[in-house]
């Protein structure tokens, strides 16, 4: 099976920065895409950013120009650099991966979630 382990969350002041990391491990044959989602209490989980095999990226309008998603293919790791953080960025952030766990079979996997709190 595949596991996604997240790290890097915490408390920052408005205007500050954080970088989240997500490392995939287990029966990984290839990674089609990875991304970050976030969810606040009482709200639906929403897409933040994704990156595909070719390096193409996609961002939610609310984070464009402030967040950057990147990857380290050798380490099966995806990062989310978050700059100019706002209180409305306060959420639990979840890592997502579309991953082949055999030569012909794939599934979507989720990390455990990491809390990001932006507050004075």
PDB file of C-alpha atoms in Angstrom:
ATOM      1  CA  UNK A   1       0.000   0.000   0.000  1.00  0.00           C
ATOM      2  CA  UNK A   2       0.949   3.675  -0.254  1.00  0.00           C
ATOM      3  CA  UNK A   3       1.293   6.145   2.583  1.00  0.00           C
ATOM      4  CA  UNK A   4       1.526   9.938   2.438  1.00  0.00           C
ATOM      5  CA  UNK A   5       3.137  11.630   5.422  1.00  0.00           C
ATOM      6  CA  UNK A   6       2.806  15.387   5.840  1.00  0.00           C
ATOM      7  CA  UNK A   7       4.858  17.843   7.864  1.00  0.00           C
ATOM      8  CA  UNK A   8       5.549  21.561   8.172  1.00  0.00           C
ATOM      9  CA  UNK A   9       2.332  23.001   9.541  1.00  0.00           C
ATOM     10  CA  UNK A  10       2.194  25.425  12.419  1.00  0.00           C
ATOM     11  CA  UNK A  11       1.284  28.897  13.630  1.00  0.00           C
ATOM     12  CA  UNK A  12       2.430  31.981  11.724  1.00  0.00           C
ATOM     13  CA  UNK A  13       1.552  35.673  11.741  1.00  0.00           C
ATOM     14  CA  UNK A  14      -0.238  37.310   8.817  1.00  0.00           C
ATOM     15  CA  UNK A  15       2.247  38.016   6.044  1.00  0.00           C
ATOM     16  CA  UNK A  16       4.491  35.176   7.134  1.00  0.00           C
ATOM     17  CA  UNK A  17       5.540  32.014   5.341  1.00  0.00           C
ATOM     18  CA  UNK A  18       5.417  28.262   5.801  1.00  0.00           C
ATOM     19  CA  UNK A  19       6.494  25.319   3.680  1.00  0.00           C
ATOM     20  CA  UNK A  20       4.588  22.045   3.810  1.00  0.00           C
ATOM     21  CA  UNK A  21       6.119  18.716   2.808  1.00  0.00           C
ATOM     22  CA  UNK A  22       4.494  15.442   1.803  1.00  0.00           C
ATOM     23  CA  UNK A  23       6.516  12.271   1.307  1.00  0.00           C
ATOM     24  CA  UNK A  24       5.020   9.233  -0.400  1.00  0.00           C
ATOM     25  CA  UNK A  25       6.243   5.758   0.470  1.00  0.00           C
ATOM     26  CA  UNK A  26       5.259   2.131   0.002  1.00  0.00           C
ATOM     27  CA  UNK A  27       4.384   0.304  -3.198  1.00  0.00           C
ATOM     28  CA  UNK A  28       4.995   3.160  -5.618  1.00  0.00           C
ATOM     29  CA  UNK A  29       5.470   2.312  -9.282  1.00  0.00           C
ATOM     30  CA  UNK A  30       4.842   5.823 -10.557  1.00  0.00           C
ATOM     31  CA  UNK A  31       3.147   9.050  -9.530  1.00  0.00           C
ATOM     32  CA  UNK A  32       0.706  10.607 -11.958  1.00  0.00           C
ATOM     33  CA  UNK A  33       0.059  13.749  -9.955  1.00  0.00           C
ATOM     34  CA  UNK A  34       0.221  15.130  -6.448  1.00  0.00           C
ATOM     35  CA  UNK A  35      -1.470  18.067  -4.840  1.00  0.00           C
ATOM     36  CA  UNK A  36      -2.606  19.935  -1.791  1.00  0.00           C
ATOM     37  CA  UNK A  37      -6.148  20.470  -0.544  1.00  0.00           C
ATOM     38  CA  UNK A  38      -7.448  22.306   2.508  1.00  0.00           C
ATOM     39  CA  UNK A  39     -10.505  22.155   4.700  1.00  0.00           C
ATOM     40  CA  UNK A  40     -11.773  24.510   7.379  1.00  0.00           C
ATOM     41  CA  UNK A  41     -14.298  23.447  10.036  1.00  0.00           C
ATOM     42  CA  UNK A  42     -17.783  23.248   8.572  1.00  0.00           C
ATOM     43  CA  UNK A  43     -16.579  23.716   4.999  1.00  0.00           C
ATOM     44  CA  UNK A  44     -15.893  21.421   2.054  1.00  0.00           C
ATOM     45  CA  UNK A  45     -12.387  20.313   1.169  1.00  0.00           C
ATOM     46  CA  UNK A  46     -11.044  22.434  -1.679  1.00  0.00           C
ATOM     47  CA  UNK A  47      -8.143  22.225  -4.098  1.00  0.00           C
ATOM     48  CA  UNK A  48      -5.139  24.431  -3.385  1.00  0.00           C
ATOM     49  CA  UNK A  49      -2.543  23.320  -5.935  1.00  0.00           C
ATOM     50  CA  UNK A  50      -1.548  20.316  -8.060  1.00  0.00           C
ATOM     51  CA  UNK A  51       1.522  19.237 -10.019  1.00  0.00           C
ATOM     52  CA  UNK A  52       1.620  16.511 -12.675  1.00  0.00           C
ATOM     53  CA  UNK A  53       4.341  14.223 -14.054  1.00  0.00           C
ATOM     54  CA  UNK A  54       5.451  16.790 -16.595  1.00  0.00           C
ATOM     55  CA  UNK A  55       5.752  19.516 -13.982  1.00  0.00           C
ATOM     56  CA  UNK A  56       2.593  21.328 -14.965  1.00  0.00           C
ATOM     57  CA  UNK A  57       0.880  23.124 -12.101  1.00  0.00           C
ATOM     58  CA  UNK A  58      -2.593  24.311 -11.238  1.00  0.00           C
ATOM     59  CA  UNK A  59      -3.590  26.706  -8.456  1.00  0.00           C
ATOM     60  CA  UNK A  60      -6.757  27.907  -6.837  1.00  0.00           C
ATOM     61  CA  UNK A  61      -7.435  31.549  -7.650  1.00  0.00           C
ATOM     62  CA  UNK A  62      -7.244  32.441  -3.975  1.00  0.00           C
ATOM     63  CA  UNK A  63      -3.582  31.391  -3.695  1.00  0.00           C
ATOM     64  CA  UNK A  64      -2.156  32.351  -7.094  1.00  0.00           C
ATOM     65  CA  UNK A  65       0.917  34.502  -6.728  1.00  0.00           C
ATOM     66  CA  UNK A  66       1.368  33.538  -3.077  1.00  0.00           C
ATOM     67  CA  UNK A  67       1.759  29.734  -3.026  1.00  0.00           C
ATOM     68  CA  UNK A  68       4.143  27.569  -5.048  1.00  0.00           C
ATOM     69  CA  UNK A  69       3.921  23.801  -5.451  1.00  0.00           C
ATOM     70  CA  UNK A  70       7.069  21.858  -6.316  1.00  0.00           C
ATOM     71  CA  UNK A  71       8.380  18.305  -6.256  1.00  0.00           C
ATOM     72  CA  UNK A  72      11.457  16.176  -5.664  1.00  0.00           C
ATOM     73  CA  UNK A  73      10.934  13.143  -7.882  1.00  0.00           C
ATOM     74  CA  UNK A  74      13.829  11.164  -6.424  1.00  0.00           C
ATOM     75  CA  UNK A  75      12.345  11.510  -2.949  1.00  0.00           C
ATOM     76  CA  UNK A  76       8.693  11.080  -3.991  1.00  0.00           C
ATOM     77  CA  UNK A  77       8.026  14.321  -2.172  1.00  0.00           C
ATOM     78  CA  UNK A  78       5.845  17.316  -2.937  1.00  0.00           C
ATOM     79  CA  UNK A  79       6.131  20.729  -1.288  1.00  0.00           C
ATOM     80  CA  UNK A  80       3.863  23.717  -0.859  1.00  0.00           C
ATOM     81  CA  UNK A  81       5.632  27.014  -0.240  1.00  0.00           C
ATOM     82  CA  UNK A  82       3.156  29.467   1.242  1.00  0.00           C
ATOM     83  CA  UNK A  83       4.026  33.161   1.312  1.00  0.00           C
ATOM     84  CA  UNK A  84       2.078  36.265   2.309  1.00  0.00           C
ATOM     85  CA  UNK A  85      -0.202  34.161   4.455  1.00  0.00           C
ATOM     86  CA  UNK A  86      -3.610  35.509   5.421  1.00  0.00           C
ATOM     87  CA  UNK A  87      -5.948  34.567   8.283  1.00  0.00           C
ATOM     88  CA  UNK A  88      -8.322  33.056   5.729  1.00  0.00           C
ATOM     89  CA  UNK A  89      -5.591  30.542   4.837  1.00  0.00           C
ATOM     90  CA  UNK A  90      -6.147  28.928   8.232  1.00  0.00           C
ATOM     91  CA  UNK A  91      -7.139  25.345   7.484  1.00  0.00           C
ATOM     92  CA  UNK A  92      -6.126  21.746   7.776  1.00  0.00           C
ATOM     93  CA  UNK A  93      -4.038  20.999   4.688  1.00  0.00           C
ATOM     94  CA  UNK A  94      -4.157  17.543   3.120  1.00  0.00           C
ATOM     95  CA  UNK A  95      -1.710  15.999   0.686  1.00  0.00           C
ATOM     96  CA  UNK A  96      -3.172  14.007  -2.220  1.00  0.00           C
ATOM     97  CA  UNK A  97      -1.496  11.642  -4.651  1.00  0.00           C
ATOM     98  CA  UNK A  98      -2.702   9.834  -7.771  1.00  0.00           C
ATOM     99  CA  UNK A  99      -0.308   6.914  -7.697  1.00  0.00           C
ATOM    100  CA  UNK A 100       0.232   3.628  -9.514  1.00  0.00           C
ATOM    101  CA  UNK A 101       0.783   0.975  -6.848  1.00  0.00           C
ATOM    102  CA  UNK A 102       1.386  -1.738  -9.473  1.00  0.00           C
ATOM    103  CA  UNK A 103       2.251  -1.646 -13.164  1.00  0.00           C
ATOM    104  CA  UNK A 104      -1.416  -1.344 -14.140  1.00  0.00           C
ATOM    105  CA  UNK A 105      -3.366  -0.218 -11.074  1.00  0.00           C
ATOM    106  CA  UNK A 106      -3.636   3.215  -9.516  1.00  0.00           C
ATOM    107  CA  UNK A 107      -5.605   4.958  -6.801  1.00  0.00           C
ATOM    108  CA  UNK A 108      -5.824   8.264  -4.972  1.00  0.00           C
ATOM    109  CA  UNK A 109      -4.243   8.480  -1.537  1.00  0.00           C
ATOM    110  CA  UNK A 110      -4.500  11.087   1.215  1.00  0.00           C
ATOM    111  CA  UNK A 111      -2.166  12.317   3.902  1.00  0.00           C
ATOM    112  CA  UNK A 112      -3.171  12.670   7.528  1.00  0.00           C
ATOM    113  CA  UNK A 113      -3.597  16.444   7.402  1.00  0.00           C
ATOM    114  CA  UNK A 114      -1.499  19.188   8.950  1.00  0.00           C
ATOM    115  CA  UNK A 115      -2.840  22.306  10.672  1.00  0.00           C
ATOM    116  CA  UNK A 116      -1.908  25.747   9.370  1.00  0.00           C
ATOM    117  CA  UNK A 117      -2.991  28.655  11.555  1.00  0.00           C
ATOM    118  CA  UNK A 118      -2.456  32.275  10.514  1.00  0.00           C
ATOM    119  CA  UNK A 119      -3.116  34.636  13.402  1.00  0.00           C
ATOM    120  CA  UNK A 120      -1.695  37.628  15.237  1.00  0.00           C
TER     121      UNK A 120
END
